Coordinates of N, CA, C and O in Angstrom, one line a residue:
M244 N 1.0 -1.0 0.3 CA 0.0 0.4 0.1 C 1.0 1.4 -0.4 O 1.6 1.5 0.6
T245 N 0.5 2.0 -1.0 CA 1.8 3.5 -0.8 C 0.4 4.4 -0.3 O -0.6 4.6 -0.1
T246 N 1.2 5.1 0.7 CA 0.9 6.5 1.8 C 0.5 7.2 1.0 O 1.9 7.4 0.1
V247 N -0.6 8.6 1.6 CA -0.2 10.0 0.8 C 0.8 10.1 1.9 O 1.3 10.8 0.5
G248 N 1.5 10.2 2.4 CA 3.3 10.3 3.6 C 4.0 10.3 2.3 O 4.9 11.3 2.4
E249 N 3.9 9.1 1.6 CA 5.3 9.2 0.4 C 5.6 9.9 -0.1 O 6.5 9.9 -1.0
F250 N 4.5 10.6 -1.1 CA 4.9 11.8 -1.9 C 3.0 12.8 -1.8 O 3.3 13.9 -2.7
M251 N 3.6 13.5 -0.6 CA 3.1 14.6 0.0 C 3.8 15.8 -0.5 O 4.9 15.6 -0.4
T252 N 2.8 17.0 -0.6 CA 4.2 17.8 -0.9 C 3.8 18.4 0.8 O 3.0 19.6 1.1
T253 N 5.2 18.5 1.3 CA 5.3 19.2 2.4 C 6.0 21.2 2.4 O 6.1 21.3 3.7
R254 N 6.0 21.4 1.8 CA 6.8 22.8 1.3 C 5.0 23.7 1.3 O 3.9 24.5 0.4
L255 N 4.8 23.8 2.2 CA 3.2 24.5 2.7 C 3.5 26.2 2.4 O 4.5 26.6 3.4
V256 N 2.0 26.8 2.5 CA 2.4 27.8 2.5 C 0.8 28.1 3.5 O -0.6 28.1 2.6
T257 N 0.7 28.8 4.4 CA -0.4 29.1 5.4 C -0.6 31.1 5.5 O 0.8 31.4 6.0
M258 N -1.5 30.9 5.8 CA -2.1 32.1 5.9 C -2.9 32.5 6.5 O -4.5 31.7 6.7
D259 N -3.1 33.7 7.6 CA -4.0 33.8 8.3 C -5.8 34.1 7.7 O -5.0 34.8 6.7
G260 N -6.5 34.2 8.1 CA -7.9 34.5 7.3 C -8.0 35.7 6.7 O -9.2 36.7 6.2
N261 N -7.4 36.6 7.7 CA -7.7 38.3 8.2 C -6.9 38.6 6.1 O -7.1 40.3 6.6
D262 N -5.3 38.0 5.7 CA -5.4 38.0 4.5 C -5.5 38.6 3.8 O -6.6 38.4 3.5
T263 N -5.2 39.9 3.1 CA -5.6 40.6 1.9 C -5.6 38.9 0.7 O -4.6 38.2 1.0
L264 N -6.3 39.6 -0.5 CA -6.6 38.7 -1.8 C -5.4 39.0 -2.3 O -4.1 37.8 -2.5
I265 N -4.5 40.2 -2.2 CA -3.3 40.4 -2.4 C -2.1 39.9 -2.5 O -1.7 39.5 -2.7
A266 N -2.6 39.8 -0.2 CA -1.4 39.4 0.1 C -0.9 38.0 -0.6 O 0.2 37.3 -1.1
A267 N -2.4 37.0 -0.7 CA -2.1 35.2 -0.9 C -1.7 35.7 -2.2 O -1.1 34.7 -2.7
A268 N -2.4 36.0 -3.6 CA -1.6 36.1 -4.8 C -0.2 36.8 -4.9 O 0.6 36.1 -5.6
Q269 N 0.0 37.0 -4.2 CA 1.5 38.0 -4.2 C 2.7 36.2 -3.6 O 3.8 35.8 -4.3
E270 N 2.2 36.4 -2.8 CA 2.3 34.7 -2.0 C 2.8 34.2 -3.2 O 3.9 32.9 -3.2
M271 N 1.0 33.2 -3.3 CA 1.3 31.8 -4.4 C 2.4 32.3 -6.0 O 3.1 31.9 -6.0
R272 N 2.6 33.5 -6.6 CA 3.3 34.1 -6.9 C 4.9 33.4 -6.7 O 5.8 33.0 -7.3
D273 N 5.2 34.4 -5.5 CA 6.3 34.2 -5.2 C 6.6 32.7 -4.7 O 8.3 32.7 -5.0
S274 N 5.6 32.5 -4.3 CA 6.3 30.7 -4.2 C 5.7 29.6 -5.2 O 6.2 28.1 -5.0
A275 N 5.6 30.8 -6.2 CA 5.6 29.6 -7.7 C 4.3 28.4 -7.0 O 4.6 27.0 -7.4
I276 N 2.7 28.5 -6.9 CA 1.9 27.4 -6.3 C 1.0 28.3 -6.3 O 1.0 28.7 -6.5
G277 N -0.2 27.3 -6.9 CA -1.8 27.1 -6.7 C -3.0 27.5 -5.5 O -3.4 28.0 -5.7
D278 N -2.1 27.6 -4.1 CA -2.9 27.7 -3.1 C -2.4 27.6 -2.1 O -0.7 28.0 -2.0
V279 N -3.2 28.7 -0.9 CA -2.3 28.7 0.3 C -4.0 28.0 1.0 O -4.9 27.8 1.3
V280 N -3.1 28.0 2.4 CA -4.1 26.8 3.3 C -4.0 27.7 4.0 O -3.6 28.2 4.3
V281 N -6.1 28.0 4.8 CA -6.2 29.7 5.2 C -6.3 28.5 7.0 O -6.7 27.4 6.9
T282 N -5.1 29.5 7.9 CA -5.7 29.2 9.3 C -6.0 29.5 10.2 O -5.3 31.0 9.8
D283 N -6.0 28.8 11.2 CA -6.5 30.5 12.9 C -5.6 29.4 13.7 O -6.2 28.7 14.0
G284 N -4.4 30.2 14.1 CA -3.4 30.0 15.0 C -3.2 28.0 14.4 O -2.6 28.6 13.6
D285 N -3.4 27.1 14.7 CA -3.1 26.2 14.3 C -3.7 24.8 13.6 O -4.0 24.0 13.1
N286 N -4.6 25.4 13.4 CA -6.0 24.6 13.0 C -6.7 24.9 11.4 O -6.7 26.5 10.9
V287 N -6.4 24.3 11.2 CA -6.5 24.8 9.1 C -8.3 24.8 9.3 O -9.0 24.2 9.7
V288 N -8.6 25.9 8.5 CA -9.8 27.0 8.7 C -10.2 26.7 7.2 O -11.5 26.4 6.8
G289 N -9.8 26.5 5.9 CA -10.2 26.4 4.7 C -8.6 26.4 3.7 O -7.1 26.1 4.5
I290 N -8.8 26.7 2.4 CA -8.0 26.2 2.1 C -8.3 27.5 0.4 O -9.8 27.7 0.2
V291 N -7.4 28.2 -0.2 CA -7.7 29.6 -1.2 C -7.2 28.9 -2.2 O -5.7 28.6 -1.8
T292 N -7.1 29.1 -3.7 CA -6.9 29.3 -4.1 C -6.6 29.9 -5.1 O -7.9 30.7 -5.7
D293 N -5.7 29.8 -6.6 CA -5.5 31.5 -7.3 C -7.2 30.7 -8.3 O -7.2 32.2 -8.9
R294 N -7.5 30.1 -8.4 CA -9.0 29.9 -9.4 C -9.9 30.9 -8.3 O -11.1 32.0 -8.7
D295 N -10.4 30.3 -7.3 CA -10.9 31.0 -5.9 C -10.6 32.7 -5.7 O -12.0 33.5 -6.1
I296 N -9.9 32.8 -6.0 CA -9.4 33.9 -6.2 C -9.7 35.4 -7.2 O -10.2 36.3 -7.2
T297 N -9.6 34.6 -8.2 CA -10.5 35.1 -9.5 C -12.2 34.9 -10.0 O -12.4 36.6 -9.9
V298 N -12.3 33.7 -9.2 CA -13.8 33.3 -9.5 C -14.7 33.7 -8.5 O -15.6 34.6 -8.5
R299 N -14.5 34.0 -7.8 CA -14.7 34.8 -5.7 C -14.7 35.8 -5.5 O -15.4 36.4 -4.7
G300 N -13.1 35.8 -6.1 CA -12.9 37.1 -5.0 C -13.3 38.5 -6.6 O -14.0 39.0 -7.3
V301 N -12.6 38.6 -7.6 CA -12.4 39.3 -8.6 C -13.4 39.2 -9.2 O -14.0 40.8 -10.1
A302 N -14.7 38.6 -10.1 CA -15.1 38.8 -10.9 C -16.6 38.6 -10.1 O -17.2 38.9 -10.6
E303 N -16.6 38.7 -8.8 CA -17.1 39.0 -7.9 C -17.8 40.8 -7.6 O -18.1 41.5 -6.8
N304 N -16.3 41.1 -8.2 CA -16.5 43.0 -7.9 C -15.6 43.1 -6.9 O -16.1 43.9 -5.6
M305 N -15.0 41.8 -6.8 CA -14.6 42.2 -4.8 C -13.0 42.9 -4.4 O -12.1 42.4 -5.4
D306 N -12.7 43.7 -3.9 CA -12.0 45.0 -4.2 C -10.9 43.9 -3.8 O -10.8 43.7 -2.1
P307 N -9.8 43.5 -3.7 CA -8.6 42.9 -3.9 C -8.0 42.8 -2.5 O -7.4 42.0 -1.8
G308 N -7.2 44.1 -2.6 CA -6.7 45.2 -1.3 C -7.4 45.5 0.4 O -6.9 45.0 1.3
S309 N -9.0 45.1 0.2 CA -9.4 44.8 1.0 C -9.9 43.6 1.6 O -10.5 43.5 2.8
T310 N -10.4 42.9 0.6 CA -10.7 42.6 0.8 C -10.2 40.6 1.7 O -9.3 40.2 1.2
R311 N -10.6 39.9 2.4 CA -9.7 38.8 3.4 C -10.1 37.4 2.5 O -11.0 36.9 2.4
L312 N -9.4 37.0 2.9 CA -9.3 35.3 2.5 C -10.4 34.5 3.4 O -11.1 34.2 2.5
N313 N -10.8 35.2 4.9 CA -11.4 33.9 4.8 C -13.4 34.9 4.0 O -14.1 33.5 4.5
Q314 N -13.3 35.7 3.3 CA -14.0 35.6 2.2 C -14.6 35.3 1.5 O -16.1 34.4 0.6
I315 N -13.5 34.2 1.2 CA -14.0 33.2 -0.3 C -13.4 32.1 0.3 O -13.3 31.3 -1.0
T316 N -13.0 31.8 1.1 CA -12.3 30.4 1.6 C -13.5 29.0 1.6 O -14.2 29.7 1.5
T317 N -13.2 28.1 1.3 CA -13.7 27.0 1.2 C -13.6 26.6 2.2 O -12.0 26.1 2.8
R318 N -14.6 25.7 2.7 CA -14.4 25.9 4.1 C -14.9 24.2 4.7 O -15.3 23.8 2.9
D319 N -15.4 23.6 5.5 CA -15.8 22.2 5.8 C -14.4 21.1 4.8 O -14.9 20.5 4.0
V320 N -13.1 21.8 4.6 CA -12.2 20.9 4.4 C -11.9 19.2 4.5 O -11.8 19.3 5.7
V321 N -12.4 18.3 3.8 CA -11.4 17.2 3.9 C -10.3 16.9 4.0 O -9.2 17.4 3.0
T322 N -9.7 16.6 5.4 CA -8.3 16.2 5.5 C -7.9 14.7 5.6 O -8.7 13.6 5.4
V323 N -6.3 14.1 5.1 CA -6.1 13.0 5.2 C -5.4 13.2 6.8 O -4.6 13.9 6.6
S324 N -4.9 11.7 6.5 CA -3.8 11.3 7.6 C -2.9 10.6 6.3 O -3.1 10.4 5.7
Q325 N -1.1 11.3 7.0 CA 0.1 10.9 6.3 C -0.1 8.8 5.8 O 0.5 8.8 4.7
Y326 N -1.1 8.6 7.3 CA -0.9 7.1 6.4 C -1.7 6.6 5.7 O -1.7 5.0 5.8
D327 N -2.9 7.4 5.5 CA -3.8 7.0 4.4 C -3.0 5.9 3.8 O -2.0 6.6 2.4
D328 N -4.2 5.8 3.0 CA -3.7 5.1 1.8 C -3.8 6.0 0.1 O -4.5 6.6 0.7
A329 N -3.3 5.9 -0.3 CA -3.2 7.2 -2.0 C -4.3 6.9 -2.7 O -4.5 8.0 -2.8
V330 N -4.8 5.3 -2.7 CA -6.1 5.4 -3.4 C -7.2 6.0 -2.4 O -8.4 6.1 -3.5
A331 N -7.1 5.3 -1.3 CA -8.0 6.1 -0.7 C -8.7 7.6 -0.8 O -9.6 8.4 -0.4
A332 N -7.1 8.4 -0.8 CA -7.4 9.8 -1.0 C -7.3 10.3 -2.1 O -8.4 10.9 -2.1
A333 N -7.4 9.6 -2.8 CA -7.7 10.0 -4.7 C -9.3 9.3 -4.9 O -10.3 10.7 -5.2
D334 N -10.0 8.5 -4.2 CA -11.5 8.9 -3.5 C -11.8 9.3 -3.8 O -13.6 10.2 -3.6
L335 N -11.5 9.8 -2.0 CA -11.9 11.1 -1.3 C -12.1 12.4 -2.5 O -13.5 12.6 -2.9
M336 N -11.0 12.4 -3.3 CA -11.0 14.1 -3.9 C -12.0 13.5 -4.4 O -13.1 14.7 -5.2
R337 N -12.3 12.7 -5.8 CA -13.8 12.5 -6.2 C -14.5 12.6 -5.5 O -16.0 13.0 -6.5
T338 N -15.2 11.7 -4.6 CA -16.3 11.7 -3.9 C -16.8 13.6 -3.5 O -17.6 13.8 -3.4
Y339 N -15.7 14.2 -3.0 CA -15.8 15.5 -2.9 C -15.8 16.7 -3.7 O -16.0 17.8 -3.3
A340 N -15.3 16.1 -4.6 CA -14.9 17.2 -6.2 C -14.1 17.7 -5.7 O -13.7 19.4 -6.0
V341 N -12.6 17.8 -4.9 CA -11.9 18.7 -4.7 C -10.2 18.2 -5.5 O -9.8 16.9 -5.3
R342 N -9.2 18.7 -5.3 CA -8.3 18.9 -6.5 C -7.1 18.4 -4.8 O -6.3 19.1 -5.7
R343 N -6.7 19.5 -3.8 CA -6.6 18.9 -2.6 C -6.8 18.8 -1.1 O -8.3 19.1 -0.9
L344 N -5.5 18.1 -0.2 CA -6.5 17.1 0.5 C -5.4 17.8 1.3 O -4.2 17.1 1.4
P345 N -5.2 18.8 2.4 CA -4.6 18.6 3.4 C -4.2 17.5 4.3 O -4.9 16.8 4.5
V346 N -3.2 17.4 4.3 CA -2.7 16.1 5.5 C -2.4 16.8 6.7 O -1.3 17.9 7.4
I347 N -3.1 16.2 8.1 CA -3.2 16.1 9.5 C -2.1 15.0 10.0 O -2.6 13.8 9.5
D348 N -1.4 15.2 11.4 CA -1.0 14.3 12.3 C -1.2 15.2 13.3 O -0.4 16.2 13.8
D349 N -1.7 14.0 14.4 CA -2.2 14.3 15.8 C -2.7 16.0 16.0 O -2.4 16.5 16.2
G350 N -3.3 16.6 14.3 CA -4.4 17.6 15.0 C -3.1 19.0 14.4 O -3.8 19.8 14.6
R351 N -2.0 18.5 13.6 CA -1.5 19.7 12.9 C -1.1 19.4 11.7 O -0.8 18.4 11.5
L352 N -1.2 20.3 11.1 CA -0.9 20.0 9.7 C 0.1 20.2 8.8 O 1.2 20.6 9.5
V353 N 0.4 18.9 8.4 CA 1.5 18.6 7.8 C 2.5 18.4 6.6 O 3.5 17.7 6.2
G354 N 1.5 18.5 5.9 CA 1.5 18.3 4.5 C 0.3 18.6 3.4 O -0.7 19.1 4.1
L355 N 0.4 18.5 2.3 CA -0.6 18.5 1.2 C -0.5 18.0 -0.3 O 0.5 17.9 0.1
V356 N -1.5 17.3 -0.1 CA -1.6 15.9 -0.9 C -2.6 16.6 -3.0 O -4.2 17.1 -2.7
S357 N -2.2 17.0 -4.2 CA -3.1 17.5 -4.6 C -3.0 16.2 -5.8 O -2.6 14.9 -5.7
M358 N -4.6 16.3 -6.6 CA -4.2 15.6 -7.0 C -3.4 15.4 -8.2 O -3.5 14.4 -9.1
G359 N -2.2 16.4 -8.2 CA -1.1 15.9 -9.5 C -0.3 15.6 -8.5 O 0.6 14.6 -9.5
D360 N 0.1 15.5 -7.5 CA 0.5 14.6 -6.8 C 0.5 12.8 -6.9 O 1.0 11.8 -7.1
L361 N -0.6 12.9 -6.3 CA -1.0 10.9 -6.9 C -1.2 10.6 -8.0 O -0.5 10.0 -8.6
A362 N -1.4 11.8 -9.6 CA -1.2 11.2 -10.7 C -0.4 10.8 -10.7 O 0.9 10.4 -11.6
V363 N 1.0 12.2 -10.1 CA 2.5 11.7 -10.7 C 3.0 10.0 -9.8 O 3.4 9.3 -10.1
E364 N 2.7 9.7 -8.9 CA 2.6 8.9 -7.7 C 1.7 7.4 -8.6 O 2.8 6.7 -8.8
R365 N 0.7 7.4 -9.5 CA -0.3 6.1 -8.9 C -0.3 6.1 -11.2 O -0.4 5.3 -11.6
E366 N -0.2 7.5 -12.2 CA 0.2 7.4 -13.1 C 0.9 7.7 -13.4 O 0.2 9.2 -14.0
P367 N 2.4 7.6 -14.0 CA 3.6 8.5 -13.8 C 3.5 8.5 -15.1 O 3.9 9.9 -15.8
Q368 N 2.4 8.2 -16.6 CA 2.8 8.6 -18.1 C 1.9 9.5 -18.1 O 1.8 9.7 -19.3
S369 N 0.6 9.8 -17.4 CA 0.0 10.2 -17.6 C 0.1 11.7 -17.9 O 1.2 12.2 -17.6
V370 N -1.2 12.8 -19.1 CA -0.6 14.0 -19.1 C -0.7 15.0 -17.8 O 0.0 15.8 -17.8
L371 N -1.8 14.4 -17.4 CA -1.6 15.6 -15.0 C -0.1 15.2 -14.5 O -0.1 16.3 -13.9
A372 N 0.0 13.3 -14.4 CA 1.3 13.9 -13.9 C 2.3 14.3 -14.9 O 3.4 14.9 -13.9
D373 N 3.4 14.7 -15.9 CA 3.9 14.6 -16.5 C 3.8 16.4 -16.5 O 4.8 17.3 -16.3
I374 N 2.5 17.4 -16.6 CA 2.7 19.2 -16.1 C 2.9 18.4 -15.3 O 3.7 19.5 -14.7
S375 N 2.3 18.4 -14.2 CA 2.5 18.6 -12.6 C 3.9 17.9 -11.6 O 4.4 18.8 -11.4
A376 N 4.4 17.3 -12.4 CA 5.9 17.3 -12.2 C 7.0 18.6 -13.4 O 7.8 18.2 -13.1
D377 N 6.9 18.9 -14.4 CA 7.5 19.9 -14.7 C 7.5 21.3 -13.5 O 7.0 21.2 -12.9
D378 N 8.6 22.0 -13.7 CA 8.6 22.9 -13.4 C 8.3 23.7 -13.9 O 7.3 24.4 -14.3
P379 N 7.5 25.0 -12.4 CA 6.6 26.2 -13.1 C 7.0 26.4 -14.3 O 8.0 27.6 -14.5
N380 N 6.5 27.5 -15.0 CA 6.8 28.7 -16.5 C 6.6 29.7 -15.5 O 6.2 30.6 -16.9
N381 N 6.0 30.1 -14.8 CA 6.0 31.6 -14.7 C 7.4 32.2 -13.8 O 8.2 32.1 -13.5

């Protein structure tokens, strides 16, 4: 059995729900990532993606300089353990129609597993795996 911990991303960026959309977008740009985990202290509150900023924020005419992440955060996040089976994690993504799952260990955020991570691990010859394994082009 391949576990989530064998291929999860541990290079995480977390931000507070009171941070602005601009701050999150700049962090995503600077870190070459597409999401930030929104936290309240040590607790995972949700996830915000670059798409969330565009669709839930900018397209809704929210001011990116004053709109807070907690206004557009995807809440009720489904999480996994680093010891969970990778196939089970993929099934959770399919069931809940999500592309990323925070990895929690003893109540603490330790990683993030994405659909791309699963593709690289489970289907290395797939187009998604090929794209996910490439260096960012921005």
